[in-house]
Amino acid sequence: AQSVTQLGSHVSVSEGALVLLRCNYSSSVPPYLFWYVQYPNQGLQLLLKYTSAATLVKGINGFEAEFKKSETSFHLTKPSAHMSDAAEYFCAVSYSNYQLIWGAGTKLIIKP
Amino acid sequence: DADVTQTPRNRITKTGKRIMLECSQTKGHDRMYWYRQDPGLGLRLIYYSFDVKDINKGEISDGYSVSRQAQAKFSLSLESAIPNQTALYFCATSDHTSGSRNEQFFGPGTRLTVL
């Protein structure tokens, strides 16, 4: 079965430091890939998506992700963390025309 | 105004009660989904609907039922609630013209507690 793995249920970084959230998917077939963010007590909001165009994808709030087919990865990065980035981040993969396969999520903690 | 709305936002109920969660959307999308979120498990698909007459079970449909009353409305029912259905429930929509991109748009969620 296809799966999505997010390494680390919690990631803690200092304000101003690099943010790196990892996502790996299981299939060799190139999928469509998404990162969603969930702020406390809110729904999920699309951060960015890869749909087979450029492999480096820029999203909202200074986040970006790079699709690496050889590594089956789609890691999310931000050069400098801000307190407002504290949230839970979900990676999701689409192979079919209806289903998203979700990672378990990573909570990003920003230390002052 | 929010594009995808869910009511209620919070609900506490007792074991054995019937509960309905409602979702409405103004995005004009044809596809709608119900998910539940549990800590450490991500999102799991309960039911999805491609249009008013096309409803399908997801990976965890046992104990749930749905109704697609109109293109814009999709409700989720728990016929006899049990404590392990305590979770955060999300409704989502997508547009079939997106194909495999399948970008989904989410409501704010309903926090359900079953005592």
PDB file of C-alpha atoms in Angstrom:
ATOM      1  CA  ALA A   1       0.000   0.000   0.000  1.00  0.00           C
ATOM      2  CA  GLN A   2       1.142   3.502  -0.757  1.00  0.00           C
ATOM      3  CA  SER A   3       2.200   5.554   2.223  1.00  0.00           C
ATOM      4  CA  VAL A   4       3.602   8.885   3.298  1.00  0.00           C
ATOM      5  CA  THR A   5       6.164   9.183   6.068  1.00  0.00           C
ATOM      6  CA  GLN A   6       6.869  12.359   7.962  1.00  0.00           C
ATOM      7  CA  LEU A   7       9.991  12.023  10.041  1.00  0.00           C
ATOM      8  CA  GLY A   8       9.498  13.443  13.513  1.00  0.00           C
ATOM      9  CA  SER A   9       6.131  14.019  15.161  1.00  0.00           C
ATOM     10  CA  HIS A  10       7.604  17.148  16.762  1.00  0.00           C
ATOM     11  CA  VAL A  11      10.348  19.441  15.468  1.00  0.00           C
ATOM     12  CA  SER A  12      11.712  22.266  17.589  1.00  0.00           C
ATOM     13  CA  VAL A  13      13.751  25.150  16.182  1.00  0.00           C
ATOM     14  CA  SER A  14      14.835  28.520  17.473  1.00  0.00           C
ATOM     15  CA  GLU A  15      13.320  31.671  16.057  1.00  0.00           C
ATOM     16  CA  GLY A  16      15.418  32.721  13.077  1.00  0.00           C
ATOM     17  CA  ALA A  17      16.784  29.233  12.468  1.00  0.00           C
ATOM     18  CA  LEU A  18      16.259  27.037   9.422  1.00  0.00           C
ATOM     19  CA  VAL A  19      13.072  24.971   9.345  1.00  0.00           C
ATOM     20  CA  LEU A  20      13.279  21.519   7.741  1.00  0.00           C
ATOM     21  CA  LEU A  21      10.285  19.173   7.812  1.00  0.00           C
ATOM     22  CA  ARG A  22      10.758  15.853   6.081  1.00  0.00           C
ATOM     23  CA  CYS A  23       8.323  13.953   3.875  1.00  0.00           C
ATOM     24  CA  ASN A  24       8.944  10.730   1.978  1.00  0.00           C
ATOM     25  CA  TYR A  25       6.450   8.812  -0.150  1.00  0.00           C
ATOM     26  CA  SER A  26       6.469   5.156  -1.018  1.00  0.00           C
ATOM     27  CA  SER A  27       5.807   4.839  -4.739  1.00  0.00           C
ATOM     28  CA  SER A  28       8.235   5.195  -7.637  1.00  0.00           C
ATOM     29  CA  VAL A  29       5.422   6.630  -9.728  1.00  0.00           C
ATOM     30  CA  PRO A  30       5.669  10.411  -9.554  1.00  0.00           C
ATOM     31  CA  PRO A  31       2.667  11.671  -7.640  1.00  0.00           C
ATOM     32  CA  TYR A  32       1.199  15.044  -6.964  1.00  0.00           C
ATOM     33  CA  LEU A  33       2.422  16.321  -3.615  1.00  0.00           C
ATOM     34  CA  PHE A  34       1.055  18.788  -1.121  1.00  0.00           C
ATOM     35  CA  TRP A  35       1.980  20.431   2.142  1.00  0.00           C
ATOM     36  CA  TYR A  36      -0.853  21.663   4.329  1.00  0.00           C
ATOM     37  CA  VAL A  37      -0.593  23.656   7.550  1.00  0.00           C
ATOM     38  CA  GLN A  38      -2.958  23.563  10.505  1.00  0.00           C
ATOM     39  CA  TYR A  39      -2.801  26.424  12.963  1.00  0.00           C
ATOM     40  CA  PRO A  40      -4.253  25.830  16.430  1.00  0.00           C
ATOM     41  CA  ASN A  41      -8.037  25.450  16.384  1.00  0.00           C
ATOM     42  CA  GLN A  42      -8.230  25.923  12.645  1.00  0.00           C
ATOM     43  CA  GLY A  43      -8.731  23.816   9.558  1.00  0.00           C
ATOM     44  CA  LEU A  44      -6.061  22.795   7.092  1.00  0.00           C
ATOM     45  CA  GLN A  45      -4.712  25.355   4.663  1.00  0.00           C
ATOM     46  CA  LEU A  46      -2.715  24.594   1.533  1.00  0.00           C
ATOM     47  CA  LEU A  47       0.891  25.726   1.920  1.00  0.00           C
ATOM     48  CA  LEU A  48       2.215  24.591  -1.459  1.00  0.00           C
ATOM     49  CA  LYS A  49       1.847  21.876  -4.095  1.00  0.00           C
ATOM     50  CA  TYR A  50       3.927  20.026  -6.661  1.00  0.00           C
ATOM     51  CA  THR A  51       2.122  19.129  -9.870  1.00  0.00           C
ATOM     52  CA  SER A  52       4.988  18.028 -12.162  1.00  0.00           C
ATOM     53  CA  ALA A  53       6.145  21.483 -13.183  1.00  0.00           C
ATOM     54  CA  ALA A  54       9.228  22.955 -11.468  1.00  0.00           C
ATOM     55  CA  THR A  55      10.774  20.672  -8.862  1.00  0.00           C
ATOM     56  CA  LEU A  56      11.354  23.564  -6.464  1.00  0.00           C
ATOM     57  CA  VAL A  57       7.995  24.853  -5.329  1.00  0.00           C
ATOM     58  CA  LYS A  58       7.436  28.090  -3.485  1.00  0.00           C
ATOM     59  CA  GLY A  59       4.500  28.475  -1.159  1.00  0.00           C
ATOM     60  CA  ILE A  60       2.986  30.960   1.204  1.00  0.00           C
ATOM     61  CA  ASN A  61       4.710  32.524   4.210  1.00  0.00           C
ATOM     62  CA  GLY A  62       8.219  31.960   2.840  1.00  0.00           C
ATOM     63  CA  PHE A  63       8.041  28.162   2.713  1.00  0.00           C
ATOM     64  CA  GLU A  64       9.329  26.092  -0.159  1.00  0.00           C
ATOM     65  CA  ALA A  65       9.731  22.407  -0.960  1.00  0.00           C
ATOM     66  CA  GLU A  66      11.839  20.450  -3.406  1.00  0.00           C
ATOM     67  CA  PHE A  67      10.628  17.344  -5.202  1.00  0.00           C
ATOM     68  CA  LYS A  68      13.414  14.758  -5.467  1.00  0.00           C
ATOM     69  CA  LYS A  69      12.291  11.763  -7.464  1.00  0.00           C
ATOM     70  CA  SER A  70      15.455   9.742  -6.791  1.00  0.00           C
ATOM     71  CA  GLU A  71      14.925  10.110  -3.065  1.00  0.00           C
ATOM     72  CA  THR A  72      11.085   9.949  -3.196  1.00  0.00           C
ATOM     73  CA  SER A  73      11.106  13.023  -0.990  1.00  0.00           C
ATOM     74  CA  PHE A  74       9.334  16.361  -0.767  1.00  0.00           C
ATOM     75  CA  HIS A  75      10.888  18.126   2.225  1.00  0.00           C
ATOM     76  CA  LEU A  76       9.567  21.488   3.394  1.00  0.00           C
ATOM     77  CA  THR A  77      11.968  24.283   4.284  1.00  0.00           C
ATOM     78  CA  LYS A  78      12.000  27.871   5.430  1.00  0.00           C
ATOM     79  CA  PRO A  79      15.254  29.809   5.851  1.00  0.00           C
ATOM     80  CA  SER A  80      14.277  31.673   9.009  1.00  0.00           C
ATOM     81  CA  ALA A  81      11.611  30.518  11.460  1.00  0.00           C
ATOM     82  CA  HIS A  82       9.130  32.960  12.915  1.00  0.00           C
ATOM     83  CA  MET A  83       7.000  32.497  16.005  1.00  0.00           C
ATOM     84  CA  SER A  84       3.899  32.581  13.810  1.00  0.00           C
ATOM     85  CA  ASP A  85       5.092  29.415  12.026  1.00  0.00           C
ATOM     86  CA  ALA A  86       4.217  27.303  15.051  1.00  0.00           C
ATOM     87  CA  ALA A  87       1.613  24.868  13.742  1.00  0.00           C
ATOM     88  CA  GLU A  88       1.148  21.302  12.590  1.00  0.00           C
ATOM     89  CA  TYR A  89       2.267  20.484   9.062  1.00  0.00           C
ATOM     90  CA  PHE A  90       0.928  17.657   6.936  1.00  0.00           C
ATOM     91  CA  CYS A  91       2.384  16.164   3.791  1.00  0.00           C
ATOM     92  CA  ALA A  92      -0.084  14.523   1.393  1.00  0.00           C
ATOM     93  CA  VAL A  93       0.262  12.608  -1.860  1.00  0.00           C
ATOM     94  CA  SER A  94      -2.207  12.096  -4.682  1.00  0.00           C
ATOM     95  CA  TYR A  95      -1.937   9.210  -7.131  1.00  0.00           C
ATOM     96  CA  SER A  96      -5.548   8.787  -8.096  1.00  0.00           C
ATOM     97  CA  ASN A  97      -8.125  11.338  -9.023  1.00  0.00           C
ATOM     98  CA  TYR A  98      -9.831  11.412  -5.671  1.00  0.00           C
ATOM     99  CA  GLN A  99      -7.728  10.249  -2.780  1.00  0.00           C
ATOM    100  CA  LEU A 100      -5.078  12.053  -0.825  1.00  0.00           C
ATOM    101  CA  ILE A 101      -2.761   9.874   1.247  1.00  0.00           C
ATOM    102  CA  TRP A 102      -1.712  11.715   4.375  1.00  0.00           C
ATOM    103  CA  GLY A 103       1.338  11.712   6.563  1.00  0.00           C
ATOM    104  CA  ALA A 104       0.851  11.644  10.333  1.00  0.00           C
ATOM    105  CA  GLY A 105       1.828  15.290  10.703  1.00  0.00           C
ATOM    106  CA  THR A 106       4.714  17.172  12.287  1.00  0.00           C
ATOM    107  CA  LYS A 107       4.219  19.768  14.981  1.00  0.00           C
ATOM    108  CA  LEU A 108       6.621  22.650  14.567  1.00  0.00           C
ATOM    109  CA  ILE A 109       7.658  24.322  17.813  1.00  0.00           C
ATOM    110  CA  ILE A 110       9.432  27.659  17.680  1.00  0.00           C
ATOM    111  CA  LYS A 111      11.669  28.567  20.622  1.00  0.00           C
ATOM    112  CA  PRO A 112      12.144  32.263  21.355  1.00  0.00           C
TER     113      PRO A 112
ATOM    114  CA  ASP B   1     -17.205  34.526   4.301  1.00  0.00           C
ATOM    115  CA  ALA B   2     -15.737  31.055   4.633  1.00  0.00           C
ATOM    116  CA  ASP B   3     -15.947  28.873   1.533  1.00  0.00           C
ATOM    117  CA  VAL B   4     -16.425  25.644   3.498  1.00  0.00           C
ATOM    118  CA  THR B   5     -18.417  25.801   6.704  1.00  0.00           C
ATOM    119  CA  GLN B   6     -19.085  23.150   9.304  1.00  0.00           C
ATOM    120  CA  THR B   7     -21.677  23.024  12.035  1.00  0.00           C
ATOM    121  CA  PRO B   8     -21.463  22.606  14.921  1.00  0.00           C
ATOM    122  CA  ARG B   9     -17.885  23.587  15.717  1.00  0.00           C
ATOM    123  CA  ASN B  10     -17.920  21.746  19.011  1.00  0.00           C
ATOM    124  CA  ARG B  11     -20.206  19.036  20.297  1.00  0.00           C
ATOM    125  CA  ILE B  12     -20.272  16.928  23.438  1.00  0.00           C
ATOM    126  CA  THR B  13     -22.601  13.971  23.451  1.00  0.00           C
ATOM    127  CA  LYS B  14     -23.194  10.693  25.243  1.00  0.00           C
ATOM    128  CA  THR B  15     -22.640   7.138  24.169  1.00  0.00           C
ATOM    129  CA  GLY B  16     -25.496   5.805  22.077  1.00  0.00           C
ATOM    130  CA  LYS B  17     -26.766   9.166  20.850  1.00  0.00           C
ATOM    131  CA  ARG B  18     -27.247   9.938  17.177  1.00  0.00           C
ATOM    132  CA  ILE B  19     -25.208  12.857  15.963  1.00  0.00           C
ATOM    133  CA  MET B  20     -25.190  14.744  12.680  1.00  0.00           C
ATOM    134  CA  LEU B  21     -22.366  16.964  11.503  1.00  0.00           C
ATOM    135  CA  GLU B  22     -23.088  19.294   8.630  1.00  0.00           C
ATOM    136  CA  CYS B  23     -20.934  20.755   5.897  1.00  0.00           C
ATOM    137  CA  SER B  24     -21.778  23.422   3.351  1.00  0.00           C
ATOM    138  CA  GLN B  25     -19.646  24.928   0.623  1.00  0.00           C
ATOM    139  CA  THR B  26     -19.892  27.913  -1.673  1.00  0.00           C
ATOM    140  CA  LYS B  27     -16.923  26.983  -3.856  1.00  0.00           C
ATOM    141  CA  GLY B  28     -19.065  25.299  -6.488  1.00  0.00           C
ATOM    142  CA  HIS B  29     -17.012  22.118  -6.205  1.00  0.00           C
ATOM    143  CA  ASP B  30     -18.565  18.780  -7.106  1.00  0.00           C
ATOM    144  CA  ARG B  31     -16.537  16.568  -4.777  1.00  0.00           C
ATOM    145  CA  MET B  32     -16.844  16.480  -1.013  1.00  0.00           C
ATOM    146  CA  TYR B  33     -15.101  14.468   1.691  1.00  0.00           C
ATOM    147  CA  TRP B  34     -15.327  13.683   5.381  1.00  0.00           C
ATOM    148  CA  TYR B  35     -12.177  13.006   7.384  1.00  0.00           C
ATOM    149  CA  ARG B  36     -11.406  12.411  11.003  1.00  0.00           C
ATOM    150  CA  GLN B  37      -8.193  13.557  12.638  1.00  0.00           C
ATOM    151  CA  ASP B  38      -6.670  11.835  15.652  1.00  0.00           C
ATOM    152  CA  PRO B  39      -3.362  12.847  17.233  1.00  0.00           C
ATOM    153  CA  GLY B  40      -0.436  11.077  15.577  1.00  0.00           C
ATOM    154  CA  LEU B  41      -2.605   9.464  12.890  1.00  0.00           C
ATOM    155  CA  GLY B  42      -2.995  12.286  10.402  1.00  0.00           C
ATOM    156  CA  LEU B  43      -6.266  12.422   8.493  1.00  0.00           C
ATOM    157  CA  ARG B  44      -8.302   9.356   7.672  1.00  0.00           C
ATOM    158  CA  LEU B  45     -10.997   9.328   5.034  1.00  0.00           C
ATOM    159  CA  ILE B  46     -14.470   8.339   6.200  1.00  0.00           C
ATOM    160  CA  TYR B  47     -16.625   8.926   3.102  1.00  0.00           C
ATOM    161  CA  TYR B  48     -16.362  10.806  -0.158  1.00  0.00           C
ATOM    162  CA  SER B  49     -18.867  11.929  -2.754  1.00  0.00           C
ATOM    163  CA  PHE B  50     -18.234  12.784  -6.379  1.00  0.00           C
ATOM    164  CA  ASP B  51     -21.698  14.205  -6.874  1.00  0.00           C
ATOM    165  CA  VAL B  52     -25.171  14.011  -5.337  1.00  0.00           C
ATOM    166  CA  LYS B  53     -25.750  10.440  -6.545  1.00  0.00           C
ATOM    167  CA  ASP B  54     -22.246   9.107  -6.069  1.00  0.00           C
ATOM    168  CA  ILE B  55     -21.211   8.309  -2.492  1.00  0.00           C
ATOM    169  CA  ASN B  56     -18.339   6.040  -1.546  1.00  0.00           C
ATOM    170  CA  LYS B  57     -16.853   4.563   1.592  1.00  0.00           C
ATOM    171  CA  GLY B  58     -13.411   5.585   2.703  1.00  0.00           C
ATOM    172  CA  GLU B  59     -10.972   3.639   4.830  1.00  0.00           C
ATOM    173  CA  ILE B  60     -12.871   3.983   8.127  1.00  0.00           C
ATOM    174  CA  SER B  61     -16.596   4.132   7.311  1.00  0.00           C
ATOM    175  CA  ASP B  62     -17.848   1.669   9.947  1.00  0.00           C
ATOM    176  CA  GLY B  63     -20.151   3.406  12.416  1.00  0.00           C
ATOM    177  CA  TYR B  64     -20.744   6.389  10.111  1.00  0.00           C
ATOM    178  CA  SER B  65     -23.191   7.284   7.373  1.00  0.00           C
ATOM    179  CA  VAL B  66     -23.473  10.270   5.065  1.00  0.00           C
ATOM    180  CA  SER B  67     -26.015  12.152   3.023  1.00  0.00           C
ATOM    181  CA  ARG B  68     -25.386  14.446   0.070  1.00  0.00           C
ATOM    182  CA  GLN B  69     -28.470  16.633   0.128  1.00  0.00           C
ATOM    183  CA  ALA B  70     -27.299  18.933  -2.651  1.00  0.00           C
ATOM    184  CA  GLN B  71     -24.085  19.680  -4.467  1.00  0.00           C
ATOM    185  CA  ALA B  72     -23.228  22.157  -1.736  1.00  0.00           C
ATOM    186  CA  LYS B  73     -24.198  20.084   1.303  1.00  0.00           C
ATOM    187  CA  PHE B  74     -22.726  16.900   2.730  1.00  0.00           C
ATOM    188  CA  SER B  75     -23.605  15.662   6.197  1.00  0.00           C
ATOM    189  CA  LEU B  76     -22.021  12.990   8.360  1.00  0.00           C
ATOM    190  CA  SER B  77     -24.017  10.961  10.873  1.00  0.00           C
ATOM    191  CA  LEU B  78     -22.957   8.822  13.762  1.00  0.00           C
ATOM    192  CA  GLU B  79     -25.914   6.518  14.271  1.00  0.00           C
ATOM    193  CA  SER B  80     -24.947   5.458  17.782  1.00  0.00           C
ATOM    194  CA  ALA B  81     -21.947   7.374  19.028  1.00  0.00           C
ATOM    195  CA  ILE B  82     -19.196   5.604  20.961  1.00  0.00           C
ATOM    196  CA  PRO B  83     -16.246   7.093  22.880  1.00  0.00           C
ATOM    197  CA  ASN B  84     -13.628   6.067  20.303  1.00  0.00           C
ATOM    198  CA  GLN B  85     -15.376   8.337  17.809  1.00  0.00           C
ATOM    199  CA  THR B  86     -14.124  11.269  19.833  1.00  0.00           C
ATOM    200  CA  ALA B  87     -12.037  13.183  17.291  1.00  0.00           C
ATOM    201  CA  LEU B  88     -11.739  16.267  15.137  1.00  0.00           C
ATOM    202  CA  TYR B  89     -13.830  15.952  11.985  1.00  0.00           C
ATOM    203  CA  PHE B  90     -13.115  17.815   8.778  1.00  0.00           C
ATOM    204  CA  CYS B  91     -15.117  18.351   5.649  1.00  0.00           C
ATOM    205  CA  ALA B  92     -13.234  19.066   2.428  1.00  0.00           C
ATOM    206  CA  THR B  93     -14.072  19.827  -1.187  1.00  0.00           C
ATOM    207  CA  SER B  94     -12.348  19.544  -4.534  1.00  0.00           C
ATOM    208  CA  ASP B  95     -13.080  20.211  -8.171  1.00  0.00           C
ATOM    209  CA  HIS B  96     -12.983  17.236 -10.559  1.00  0.00           C
ATOM    210  CA  THR B  97     -11.363  19.366 -13.241  1.00  0.00           C
ATOM    211  CA  SER B  98      -8.227  19.372 -11.097  1.00  0.00           C
ATOM    212  CA  GLY B  99      -7.695  15.717 -12.075  1.00  0.00           C
ATOM    213  CA  SER B 100      -4.923  14.002 -10.163  1.00  0.00           C
ATOM    214  CA  ARG B 101      -3.866  17.225  -8.601  1.00  0.00           C
ATOM    215  CA  ASN B 102      -6.792  16.690  -6.245  1.00  0.00           C
ATOM    216  CA  GLU B 103      -6.196  19.835  -4.251  1.00  0.00           C
ATOM    217  CA  GLN B 104      -8.677  19.822  -1.403  1.00  0.00           C
ATOM    218  CA  PHE B 105     -10.136  22.743   0.538  1.00  0.00           C
ATOM    219  CA  PHE B 106     -11.019  22.282   4.181  1.00  0.00           C
ATOM    220  CA  GLY B 107     -13.612  23.524   6.597  1.00  0.00           C
ATOM    221  CA  PRO B 108     -12.664  24.658  10.118  1.00  0.00           C
ATOM    222  CA  GLY B 109     -13.483  21.313  11.699  1.00  0.00           C
ATOM    223  CA  THR B 110     -15.907  19.977  14.294  1.00  0.00           C
ATOM    224  CA  ARG B 111     -14.538  18.811  17.611  1.00  0.00           C
ATOM    225  CA  LEU B 112     -16.695  15.915  18.792  1.00  0.00           C
ATOM    226  CA  THR B 113     -16.474  14.417  22.259  1.00  0.00           C
ATOM    227  CA  VAL B 114     -18.398  11.257  23.089  1.00  0.00           C
ATOM    228  CA  LEU B 115     -18.692  10.566  26.803  1.00  0.00           C
TER     229      LEU B 115
END
